[in-house]
Coordinates of C-alpha atoms and ligand atoms in Angstrom, one line a residue:
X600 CA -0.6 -21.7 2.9
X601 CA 2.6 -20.3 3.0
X602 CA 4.7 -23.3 2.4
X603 CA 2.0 -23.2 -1.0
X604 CA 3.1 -20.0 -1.8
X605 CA 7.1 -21.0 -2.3
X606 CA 5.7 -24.0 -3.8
X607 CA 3.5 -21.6 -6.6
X608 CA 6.2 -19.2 -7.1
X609 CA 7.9 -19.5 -10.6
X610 CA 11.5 -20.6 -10.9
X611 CA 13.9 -17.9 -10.4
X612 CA 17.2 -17.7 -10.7
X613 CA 17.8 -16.0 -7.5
X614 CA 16.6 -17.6 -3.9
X615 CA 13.2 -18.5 -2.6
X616 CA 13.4 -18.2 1.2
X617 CA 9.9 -19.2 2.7
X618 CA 8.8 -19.3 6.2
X619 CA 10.8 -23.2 6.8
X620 CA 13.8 -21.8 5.9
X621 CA 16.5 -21.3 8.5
X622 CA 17.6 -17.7 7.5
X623 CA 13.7 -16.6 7.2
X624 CA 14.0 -14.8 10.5
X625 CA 17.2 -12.5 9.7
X626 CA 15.9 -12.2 6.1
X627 CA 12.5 -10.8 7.0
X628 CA 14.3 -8.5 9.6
X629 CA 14.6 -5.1 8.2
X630 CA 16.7 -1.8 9.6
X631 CA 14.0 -0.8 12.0
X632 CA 12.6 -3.5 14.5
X633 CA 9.7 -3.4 16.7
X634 CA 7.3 -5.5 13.6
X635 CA 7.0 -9.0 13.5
X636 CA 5.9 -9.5 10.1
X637 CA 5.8 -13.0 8.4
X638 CA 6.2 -12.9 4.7
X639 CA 4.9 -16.2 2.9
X640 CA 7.9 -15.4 1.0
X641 CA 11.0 -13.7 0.0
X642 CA 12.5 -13.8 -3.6
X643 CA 16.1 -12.7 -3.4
X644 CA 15.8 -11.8 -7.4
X645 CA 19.2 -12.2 -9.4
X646 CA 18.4 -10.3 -12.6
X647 CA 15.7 -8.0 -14.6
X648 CA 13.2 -11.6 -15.3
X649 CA 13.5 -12.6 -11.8
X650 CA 11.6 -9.8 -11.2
X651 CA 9.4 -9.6 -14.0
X652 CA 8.8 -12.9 -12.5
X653 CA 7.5 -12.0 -9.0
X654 CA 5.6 -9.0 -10.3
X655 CA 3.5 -11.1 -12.7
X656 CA 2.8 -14.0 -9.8
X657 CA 2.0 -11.3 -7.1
X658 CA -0.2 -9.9 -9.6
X659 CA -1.7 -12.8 -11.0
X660 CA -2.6 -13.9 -7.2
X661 CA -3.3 -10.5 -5.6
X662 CA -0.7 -10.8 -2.8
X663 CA 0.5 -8.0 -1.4
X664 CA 3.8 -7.1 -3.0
X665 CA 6.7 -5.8 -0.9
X666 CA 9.7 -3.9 -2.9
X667 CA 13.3 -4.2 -1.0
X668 CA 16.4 -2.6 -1.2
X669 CA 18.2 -1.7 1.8
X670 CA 15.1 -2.2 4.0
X671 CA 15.7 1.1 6.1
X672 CA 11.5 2.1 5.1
X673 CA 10.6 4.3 8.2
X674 CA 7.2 3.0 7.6
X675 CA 7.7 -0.5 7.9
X676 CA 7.4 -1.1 4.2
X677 CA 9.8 -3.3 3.4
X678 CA 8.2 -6.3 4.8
X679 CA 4.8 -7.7 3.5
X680 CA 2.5 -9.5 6.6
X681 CA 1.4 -12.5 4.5
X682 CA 2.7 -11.5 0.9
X683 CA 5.4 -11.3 -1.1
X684 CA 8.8 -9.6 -0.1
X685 CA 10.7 -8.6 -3.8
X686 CA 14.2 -8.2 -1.7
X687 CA 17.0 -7.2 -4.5
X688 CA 19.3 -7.1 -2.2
X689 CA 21.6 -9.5 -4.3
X690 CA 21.4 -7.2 -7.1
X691 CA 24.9 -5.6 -6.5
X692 CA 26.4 -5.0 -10.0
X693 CA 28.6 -1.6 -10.4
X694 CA 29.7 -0.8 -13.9
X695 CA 32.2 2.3 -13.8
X696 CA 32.6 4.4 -16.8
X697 CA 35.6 6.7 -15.7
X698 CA 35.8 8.7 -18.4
X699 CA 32.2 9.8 -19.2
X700 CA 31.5 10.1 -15.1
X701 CA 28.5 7.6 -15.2
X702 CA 27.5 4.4 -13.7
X703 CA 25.1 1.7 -14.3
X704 CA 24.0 0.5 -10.3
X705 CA 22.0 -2.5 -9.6
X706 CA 19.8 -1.2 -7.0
X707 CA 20.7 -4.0 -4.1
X708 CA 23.5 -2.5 -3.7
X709 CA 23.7 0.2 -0.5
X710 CA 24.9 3.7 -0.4
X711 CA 28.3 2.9 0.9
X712 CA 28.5 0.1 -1.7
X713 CA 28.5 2.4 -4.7
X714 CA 30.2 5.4 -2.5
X715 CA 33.2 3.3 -2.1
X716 CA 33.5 1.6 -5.4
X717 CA 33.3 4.8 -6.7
X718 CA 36.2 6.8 -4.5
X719 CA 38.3 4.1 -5.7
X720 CA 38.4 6.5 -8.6
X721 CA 37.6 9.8 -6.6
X722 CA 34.4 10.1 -8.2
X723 CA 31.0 10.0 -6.2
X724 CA 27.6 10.4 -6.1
X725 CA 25.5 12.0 -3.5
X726 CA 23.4 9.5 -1.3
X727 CA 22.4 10.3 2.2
X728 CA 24.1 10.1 5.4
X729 CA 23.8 6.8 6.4
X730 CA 25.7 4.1 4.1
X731 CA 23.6 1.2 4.9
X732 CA 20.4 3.0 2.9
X733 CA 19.9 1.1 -0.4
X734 CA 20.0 3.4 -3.3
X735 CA 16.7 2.0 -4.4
X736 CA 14.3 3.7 -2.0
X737 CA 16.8 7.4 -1.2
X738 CA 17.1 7.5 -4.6
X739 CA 13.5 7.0 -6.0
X740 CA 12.4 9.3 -3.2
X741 CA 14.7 12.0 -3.5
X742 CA 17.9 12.4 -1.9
X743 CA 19.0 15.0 0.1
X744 CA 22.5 13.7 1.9
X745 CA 26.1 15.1 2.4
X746 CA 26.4 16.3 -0.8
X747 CA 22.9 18.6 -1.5
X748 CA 24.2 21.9 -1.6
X749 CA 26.9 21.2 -3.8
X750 CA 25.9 18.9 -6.8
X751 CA 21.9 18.9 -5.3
X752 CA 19.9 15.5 -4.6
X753 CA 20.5 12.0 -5.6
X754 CA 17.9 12.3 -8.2
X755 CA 20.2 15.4 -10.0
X756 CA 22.8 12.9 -10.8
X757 CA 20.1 10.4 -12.2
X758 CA 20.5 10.0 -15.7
X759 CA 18.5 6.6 -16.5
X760 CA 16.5 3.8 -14.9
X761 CA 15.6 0.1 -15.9
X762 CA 12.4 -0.2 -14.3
X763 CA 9.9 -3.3 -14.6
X764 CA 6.2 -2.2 -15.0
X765 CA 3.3 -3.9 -13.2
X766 CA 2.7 -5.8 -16.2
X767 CA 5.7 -7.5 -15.8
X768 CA 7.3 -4.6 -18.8
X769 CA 11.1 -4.1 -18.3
X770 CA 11.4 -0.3 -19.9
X771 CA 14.2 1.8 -20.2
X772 CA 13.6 5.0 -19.1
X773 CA 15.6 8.5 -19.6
X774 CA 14.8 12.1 -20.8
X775 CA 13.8 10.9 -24.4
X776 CA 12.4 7.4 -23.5
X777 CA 9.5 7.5 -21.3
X778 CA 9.5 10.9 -19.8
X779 CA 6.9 11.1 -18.3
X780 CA 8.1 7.8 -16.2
X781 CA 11.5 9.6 -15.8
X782 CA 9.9 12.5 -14.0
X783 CA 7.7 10.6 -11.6
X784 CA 10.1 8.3 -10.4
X785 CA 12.5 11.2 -9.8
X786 CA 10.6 12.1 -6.4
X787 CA 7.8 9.5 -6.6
X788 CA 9.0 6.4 -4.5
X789 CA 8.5 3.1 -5.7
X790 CA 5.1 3.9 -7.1
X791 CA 5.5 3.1 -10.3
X792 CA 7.6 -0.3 -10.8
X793 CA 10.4 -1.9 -9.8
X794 CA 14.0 0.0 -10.6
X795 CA 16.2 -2.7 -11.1
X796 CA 19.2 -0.2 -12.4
X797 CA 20.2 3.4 -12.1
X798 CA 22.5 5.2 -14.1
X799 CA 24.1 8.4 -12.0
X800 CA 26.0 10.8 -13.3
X801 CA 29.9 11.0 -11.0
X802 CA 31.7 13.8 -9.4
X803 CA 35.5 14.8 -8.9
X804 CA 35.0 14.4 -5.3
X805 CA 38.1 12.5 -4.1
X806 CA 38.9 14.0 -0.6
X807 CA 36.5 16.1 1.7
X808 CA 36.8 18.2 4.8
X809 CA 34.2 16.4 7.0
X810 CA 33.2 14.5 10.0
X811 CA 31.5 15.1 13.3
X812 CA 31.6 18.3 15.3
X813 CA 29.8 18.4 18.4
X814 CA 28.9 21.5 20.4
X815 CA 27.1 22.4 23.5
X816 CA 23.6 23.0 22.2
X817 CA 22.3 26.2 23.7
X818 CA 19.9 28.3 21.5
X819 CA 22.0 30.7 20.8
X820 CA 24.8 27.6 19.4
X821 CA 21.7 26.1 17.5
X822 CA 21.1 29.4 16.0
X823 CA 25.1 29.9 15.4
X824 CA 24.8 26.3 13.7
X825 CA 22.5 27.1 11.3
X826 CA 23.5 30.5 10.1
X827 CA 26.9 29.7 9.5
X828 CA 25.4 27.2 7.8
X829 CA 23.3 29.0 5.6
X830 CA 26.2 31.9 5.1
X831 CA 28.7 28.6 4.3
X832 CA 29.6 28.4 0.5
X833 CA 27.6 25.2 -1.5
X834 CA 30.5 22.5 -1.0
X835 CA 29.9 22.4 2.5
X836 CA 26.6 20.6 3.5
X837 CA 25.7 20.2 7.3
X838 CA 23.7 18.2 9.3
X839 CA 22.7 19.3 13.1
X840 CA 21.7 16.7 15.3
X841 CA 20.4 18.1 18.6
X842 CA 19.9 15.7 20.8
X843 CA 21.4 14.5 24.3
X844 CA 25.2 13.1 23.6
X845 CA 25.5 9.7 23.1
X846 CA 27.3 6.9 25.8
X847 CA 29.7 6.6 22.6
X848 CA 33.4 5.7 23.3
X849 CA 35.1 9.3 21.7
X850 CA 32.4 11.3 23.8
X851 CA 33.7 11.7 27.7
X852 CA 31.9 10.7 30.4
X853 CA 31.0 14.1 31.8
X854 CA 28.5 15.0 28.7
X855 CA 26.7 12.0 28.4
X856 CA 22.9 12.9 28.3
X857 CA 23.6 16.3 27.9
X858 CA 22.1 18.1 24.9
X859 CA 24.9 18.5 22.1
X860 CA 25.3 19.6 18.4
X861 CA 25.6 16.1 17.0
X862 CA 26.9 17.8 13.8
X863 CA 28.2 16.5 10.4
X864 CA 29.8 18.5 7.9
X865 CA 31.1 17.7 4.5
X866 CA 33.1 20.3 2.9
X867 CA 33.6 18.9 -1.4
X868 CA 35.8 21.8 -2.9
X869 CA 38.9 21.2 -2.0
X870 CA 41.1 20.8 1.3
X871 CA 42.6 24.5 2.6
X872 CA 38.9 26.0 1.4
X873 CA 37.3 23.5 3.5
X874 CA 39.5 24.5 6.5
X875 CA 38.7 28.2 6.2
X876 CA 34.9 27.2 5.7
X877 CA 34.4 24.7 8.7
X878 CA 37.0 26.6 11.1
X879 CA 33.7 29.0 12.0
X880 CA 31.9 26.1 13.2
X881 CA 35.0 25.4 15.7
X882 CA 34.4 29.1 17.8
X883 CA 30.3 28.3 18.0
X884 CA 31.5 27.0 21.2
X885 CA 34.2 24.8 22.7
X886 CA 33.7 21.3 20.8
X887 CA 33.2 18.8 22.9
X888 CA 34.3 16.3 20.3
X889 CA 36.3 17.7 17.0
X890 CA 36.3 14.6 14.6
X891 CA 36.4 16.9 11.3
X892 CA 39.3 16.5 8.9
X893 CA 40.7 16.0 5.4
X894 CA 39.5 12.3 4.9
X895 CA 37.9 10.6 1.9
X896 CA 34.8 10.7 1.1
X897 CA 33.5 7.5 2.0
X898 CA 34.2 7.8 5.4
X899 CA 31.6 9.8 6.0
X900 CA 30.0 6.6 6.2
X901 CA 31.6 4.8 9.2
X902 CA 30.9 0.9 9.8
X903 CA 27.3 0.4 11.0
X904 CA 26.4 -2.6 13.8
X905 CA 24.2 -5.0 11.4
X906 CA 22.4 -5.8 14.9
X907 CA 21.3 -2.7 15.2
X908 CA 17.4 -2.6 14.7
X909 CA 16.1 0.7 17.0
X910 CA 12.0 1.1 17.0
X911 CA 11.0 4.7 17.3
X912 CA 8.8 7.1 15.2
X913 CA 9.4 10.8 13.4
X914 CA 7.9 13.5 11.7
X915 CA 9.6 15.3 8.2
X916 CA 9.1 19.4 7.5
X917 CA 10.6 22.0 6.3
X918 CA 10.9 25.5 8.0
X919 CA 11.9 28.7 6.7
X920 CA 14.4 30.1 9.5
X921 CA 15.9 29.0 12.5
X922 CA 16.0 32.1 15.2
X923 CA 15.9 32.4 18.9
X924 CA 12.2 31.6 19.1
X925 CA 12.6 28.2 17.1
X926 CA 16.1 27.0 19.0
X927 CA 14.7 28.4 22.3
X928 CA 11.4 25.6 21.4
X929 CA 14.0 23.0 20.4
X930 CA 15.9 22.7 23.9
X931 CA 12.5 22.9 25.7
X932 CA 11.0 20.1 23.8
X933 CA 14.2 17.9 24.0
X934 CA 13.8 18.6 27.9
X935 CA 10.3 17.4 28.1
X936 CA 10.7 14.0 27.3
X937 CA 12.8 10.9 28.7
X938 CA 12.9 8.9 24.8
X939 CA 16.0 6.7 25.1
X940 CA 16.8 8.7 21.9
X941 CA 15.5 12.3 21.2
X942 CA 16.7 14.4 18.7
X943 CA 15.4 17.0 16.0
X944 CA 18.0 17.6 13.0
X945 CA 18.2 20.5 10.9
X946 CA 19.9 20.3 7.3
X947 CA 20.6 24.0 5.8
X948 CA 19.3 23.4 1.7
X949 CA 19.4 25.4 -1.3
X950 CA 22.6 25.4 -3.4
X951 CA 22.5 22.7 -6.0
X952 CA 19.0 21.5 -5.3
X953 CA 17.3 24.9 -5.4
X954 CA 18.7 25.8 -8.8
X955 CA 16.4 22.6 -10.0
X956 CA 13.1 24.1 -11.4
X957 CA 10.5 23.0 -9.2
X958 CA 8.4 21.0 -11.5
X959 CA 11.1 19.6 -13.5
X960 CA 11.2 16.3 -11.2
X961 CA 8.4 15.0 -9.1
X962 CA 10.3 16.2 -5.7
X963 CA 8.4 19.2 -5.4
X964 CA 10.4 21.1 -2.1
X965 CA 13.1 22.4 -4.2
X966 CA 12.7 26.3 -2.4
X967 CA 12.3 24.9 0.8
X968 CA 15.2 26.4 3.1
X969 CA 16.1 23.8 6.2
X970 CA 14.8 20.3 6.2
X971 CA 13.8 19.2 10.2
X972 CA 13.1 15.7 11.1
X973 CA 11.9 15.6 14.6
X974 CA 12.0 11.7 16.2
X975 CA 11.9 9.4 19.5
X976 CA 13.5 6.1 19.7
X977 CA 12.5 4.0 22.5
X978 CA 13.0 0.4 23.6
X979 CA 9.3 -1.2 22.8
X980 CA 6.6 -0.5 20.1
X981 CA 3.9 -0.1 23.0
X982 CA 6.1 3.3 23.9
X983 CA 4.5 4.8 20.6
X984 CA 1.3 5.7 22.6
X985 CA 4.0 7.5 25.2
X986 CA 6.4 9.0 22.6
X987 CA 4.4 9.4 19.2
X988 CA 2.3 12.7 20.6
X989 CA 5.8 13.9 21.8
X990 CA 7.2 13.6 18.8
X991 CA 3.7 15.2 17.2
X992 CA 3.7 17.8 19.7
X993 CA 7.7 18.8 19.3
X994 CA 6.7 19.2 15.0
X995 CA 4.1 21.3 15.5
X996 CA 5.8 23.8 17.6
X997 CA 8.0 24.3 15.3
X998 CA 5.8 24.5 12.0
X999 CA 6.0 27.9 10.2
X1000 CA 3.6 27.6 7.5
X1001 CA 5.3 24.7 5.1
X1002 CA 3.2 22.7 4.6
X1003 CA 5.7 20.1 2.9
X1004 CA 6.8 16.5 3.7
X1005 CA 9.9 14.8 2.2
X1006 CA 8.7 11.8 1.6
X1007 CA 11.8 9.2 2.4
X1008 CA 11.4 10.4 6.0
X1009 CA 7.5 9.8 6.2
X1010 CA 6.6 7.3 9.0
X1011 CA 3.0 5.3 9.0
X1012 CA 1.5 8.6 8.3
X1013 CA -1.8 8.0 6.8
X1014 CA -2.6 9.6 3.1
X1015 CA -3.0 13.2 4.0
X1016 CA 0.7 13.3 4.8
X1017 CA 1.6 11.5 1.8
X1018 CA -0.1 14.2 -0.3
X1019 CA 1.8 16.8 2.4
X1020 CA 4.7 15.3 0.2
X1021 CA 3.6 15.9 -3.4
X1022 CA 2.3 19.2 -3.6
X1023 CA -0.3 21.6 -6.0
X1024 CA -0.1 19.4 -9.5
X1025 CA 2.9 17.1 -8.7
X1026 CA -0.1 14.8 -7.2
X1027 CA -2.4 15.2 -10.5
X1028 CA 0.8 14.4 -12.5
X1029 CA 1.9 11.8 -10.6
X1030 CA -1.8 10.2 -10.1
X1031 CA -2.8 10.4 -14.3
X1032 CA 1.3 8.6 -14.5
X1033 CA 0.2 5.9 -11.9
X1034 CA -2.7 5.4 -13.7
X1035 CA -0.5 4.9 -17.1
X1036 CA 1.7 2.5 -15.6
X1037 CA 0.2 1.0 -12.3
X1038 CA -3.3 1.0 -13.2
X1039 CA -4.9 -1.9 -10.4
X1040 CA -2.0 -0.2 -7.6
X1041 CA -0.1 -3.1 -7.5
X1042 CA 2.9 -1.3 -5.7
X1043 CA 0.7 -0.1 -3.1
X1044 CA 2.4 -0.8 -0.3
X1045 CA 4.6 2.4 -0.1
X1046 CA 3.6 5.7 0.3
X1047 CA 0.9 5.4 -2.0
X1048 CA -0.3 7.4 -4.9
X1049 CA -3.2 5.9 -6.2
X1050 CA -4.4 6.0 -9.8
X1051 CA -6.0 8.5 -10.9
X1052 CA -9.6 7.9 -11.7
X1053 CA -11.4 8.3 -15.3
X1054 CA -12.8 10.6 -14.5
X1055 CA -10.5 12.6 -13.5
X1056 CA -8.3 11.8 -16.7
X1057 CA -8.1 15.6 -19.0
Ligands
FAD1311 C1 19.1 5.6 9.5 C2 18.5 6.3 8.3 C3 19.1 7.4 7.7 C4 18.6 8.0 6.6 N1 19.2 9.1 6.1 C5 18.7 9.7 5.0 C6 19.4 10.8 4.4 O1 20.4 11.3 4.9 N2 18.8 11.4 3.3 C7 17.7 10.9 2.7 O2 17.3 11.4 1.7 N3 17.1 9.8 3.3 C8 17.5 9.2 4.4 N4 16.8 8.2 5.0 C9 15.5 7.8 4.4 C10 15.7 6.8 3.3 O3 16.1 7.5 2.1 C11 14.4 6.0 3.1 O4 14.0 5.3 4.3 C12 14.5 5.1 1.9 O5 13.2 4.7 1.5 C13 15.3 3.9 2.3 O6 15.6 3.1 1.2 P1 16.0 1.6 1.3 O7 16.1 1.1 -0.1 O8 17.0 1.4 2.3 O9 14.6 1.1 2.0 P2 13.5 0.0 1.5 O10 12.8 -0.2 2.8 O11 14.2 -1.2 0.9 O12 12.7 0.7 0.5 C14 11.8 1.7 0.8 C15 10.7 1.8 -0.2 O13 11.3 2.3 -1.4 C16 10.7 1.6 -2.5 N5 11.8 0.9 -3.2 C17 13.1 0.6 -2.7 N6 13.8 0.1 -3.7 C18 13.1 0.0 -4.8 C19 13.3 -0.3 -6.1 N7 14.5 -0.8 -6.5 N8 12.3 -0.2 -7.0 C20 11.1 0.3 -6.6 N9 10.8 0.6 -5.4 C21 11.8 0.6 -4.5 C22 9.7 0.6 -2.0 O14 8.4 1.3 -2.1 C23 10.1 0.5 -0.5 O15 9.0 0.3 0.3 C24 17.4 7.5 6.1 C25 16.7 6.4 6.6 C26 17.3 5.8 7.7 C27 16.6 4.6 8.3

């Protein structure tokens, strides 16, 4: 059957890589492990028809279709059990234009990729904080990285998309052409096609005050964290990761396991103000590691281990303040569990992002104040029955009535969360525009918005 499949599959001018195939093991793998899902095949696509292509036979013979860009799905979607993995990972054209501050981005290529092609001419664009994410799947869910506060998400700086329809349709789409597409894939995953180009508006960006601070975490530094955070001006975006201190070579001996401020900061303004805005952070406590410095940009994104596959689970909310109450639960919760990994991060918002009206893209959590992404990584997927209800448990402590989900950081959740992510009318919108373009839900494995019905069509 599935040697059949490679065998069906129209000629493409990328790669078939079928089950046979020596690499099918490392090109099935994706960024999380703990699945062992056998694709019949994967279609590295080279171009736009390639993936008209696959779209057409995956439709035509109702395999499931998997979409790929960097593979870093936290819901195991970027590998099909049986179907069809569309992997674009080979998709890496860049085309620069200096002088208007745009690019056109093939969307194999991964947030480091464009981040350092781009520094080369001290321009940028805001991704997350992790450079091995493909700009495919942060970018058509949202966005919220190093940058938020300051120029606002990924999907602020997206000007234009090539996107291939389920009917096999390559459409450009912008503000004048296809709106209504423009909106929903501006929040709504990879509902609605496949994006085979971006083009992002650039910033002056150049050099940055940034790197990794970490700090004791007590309560009362937690709470430090995150007003100074808050009270910081928009170029400097932070991330706090509480969570016991790494075995990592820069951190000594003495505070491994011990809970720390795992904190990032990227200061975008300038070098002396970023001093003066991340010297603050410094007299939260004595660091226990100071990494933060004028660097450039791009090195916010270290080198990553490609062998690196952890399996663990999360949850994604938003809260409205962090204050004694709220750190005092975070250190207890870290302290109740013995996950190999434990952490819950907080990223301070507004800035940028909040000035974006609400309904003006289909990310709907535009007033939300600090993003909190509670997760467990352990060593086998059996540990999920152990770990998942911690990591349940540790979200739910700390809910305060938001009832939002970003959507890039939704695990296996199940449908209710999945609304939790498109709130009020952004689901009615975004169902009556799935029904427009993705009428049978042929990009259904994601985290699916399914068409609207007739009936419920105005
Ligand atoms: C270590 C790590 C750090 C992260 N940090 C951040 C962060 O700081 N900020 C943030 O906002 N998010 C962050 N994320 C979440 C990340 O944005 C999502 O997991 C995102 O979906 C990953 O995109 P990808 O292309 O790498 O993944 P994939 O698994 O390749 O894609 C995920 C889904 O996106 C869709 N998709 C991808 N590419 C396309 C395309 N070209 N056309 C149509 N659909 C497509 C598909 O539905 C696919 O299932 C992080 C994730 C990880 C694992």
């Amino acid at each position: 059957m599935s040697t059949s499949t490679t065998q069906r599959l129209p000629k493409v001018a990328g790669r078939v890589i079928g089950p046979d195939d020596a690499e099918y093991d490392k090109a099935r793998a994706t960024f999380y492990g703990g699945t062992d899902r056998r694709p019949a095949a994967i279609v590295r696509v080279a171009d736009a028809p390639d993936v008209s292509r696959v779209i057409t036979f995956a439709r035509e013979s109702g395999m499931e279709l998997a979409v790929r860009s960097g593979g870093h799905s936290g819901a195991g979607h970027s590998v099909s059990d049986g179907g069809i993995v569309l992997d674009l990972k080979d998709m890496k054209a860049l085309e620069i234009d200096v002088e208007r501050r745009t690019a056109w981005a093939e969307t194999g290529l991964t947030a480091a990729e464009y981040t350092i092609a781009a520094d080369a001419h001290g321009l940028a664009t805001g991704f997350g904080d992790t450079g091995s994410v493909g700009i495919g799947g942060i970018t058509l869910g949202g966005g919220v990285g190093y940058l938020v506060r300051k120029h606002g998400l990924t999907i602020d700086d997206l000007l234009a998309a090539d996107v291939v329809t389920a009917d096999g349709e390559l459409l450009r789409v912008d503000a004048e052409t296809h709106p209504d597409l423009f909106w929903a894939i501006r929040g709504g995953g990879g509902n609605f096609g496949v994006a085979t180009r971006f083009r992002y508006r650039l910033h002056d960006v150049g050099t940055i005050v940034g790197g990794m601070l970490m700090l004791p975490a007590t309560a009362e530094a937690i709470q430090s964290f995150i007003a100074l955070s808050e009270a910081a001006p928009e170029e400097l975006s932070t991330i706090a990761n509480v969570m016991p201190a790494p075995p990592m070579p820069f951190v000594p001996a003495d505070q491994h396991g011990k809970l720390v401020i795992f904190g990032m900061l990227c200061y975008a303004g300038g070098v002396e103000a970023g001093e003066r805005a991340v010297a603050p952070f410094r007299t939260i406590a004595t660091p226990i590691v100071d990494m933060v410095k004028p660097g450039r940009y791009p090195e916010m994104y270290p080198p990553e281990d490609e062998s690196y596959h952890p399996i663990g689970t999360g949850r994604t909310m938003f809260i409205d303040s962090v204050d004694q109450s709220v750190a005092d639960t975070i250190v207890e919760h870290l302290g109740a569990t013995d996950a190999m990994v434990r952490v819950a991060q907080l990223r301070v918002l507004g800035g940028a992002m909040a000035r974006v009206p609400v309904e003006a893209t289909a990310f709907a959590h535009r007033r939300s104040r600090i993003m909190v992404n509670c997760a467990a990584l352990y060593e086998r997927a059996d540990q999920e029955a152990v770990y998942g209800p911690w990591v349940s448990g540790f979200a739910a402590a700390l809910k305060q009535g938001d009832e939002g989900a970003y959507v890039n950081f939704l695990t296996d959740e199940g449908p209710e969360r999945v609304r939790a992510a498109y709130p009020g009318s952004t689901w009615d919108r975004l169902a009556a525009i799935k029904r427009r373009y993705d009428p049978t839900n042929l990009f259904r494995l994601n985290q699916n918005i399914p068409p609207a019905s007739s009936a419920s069509q105005p």
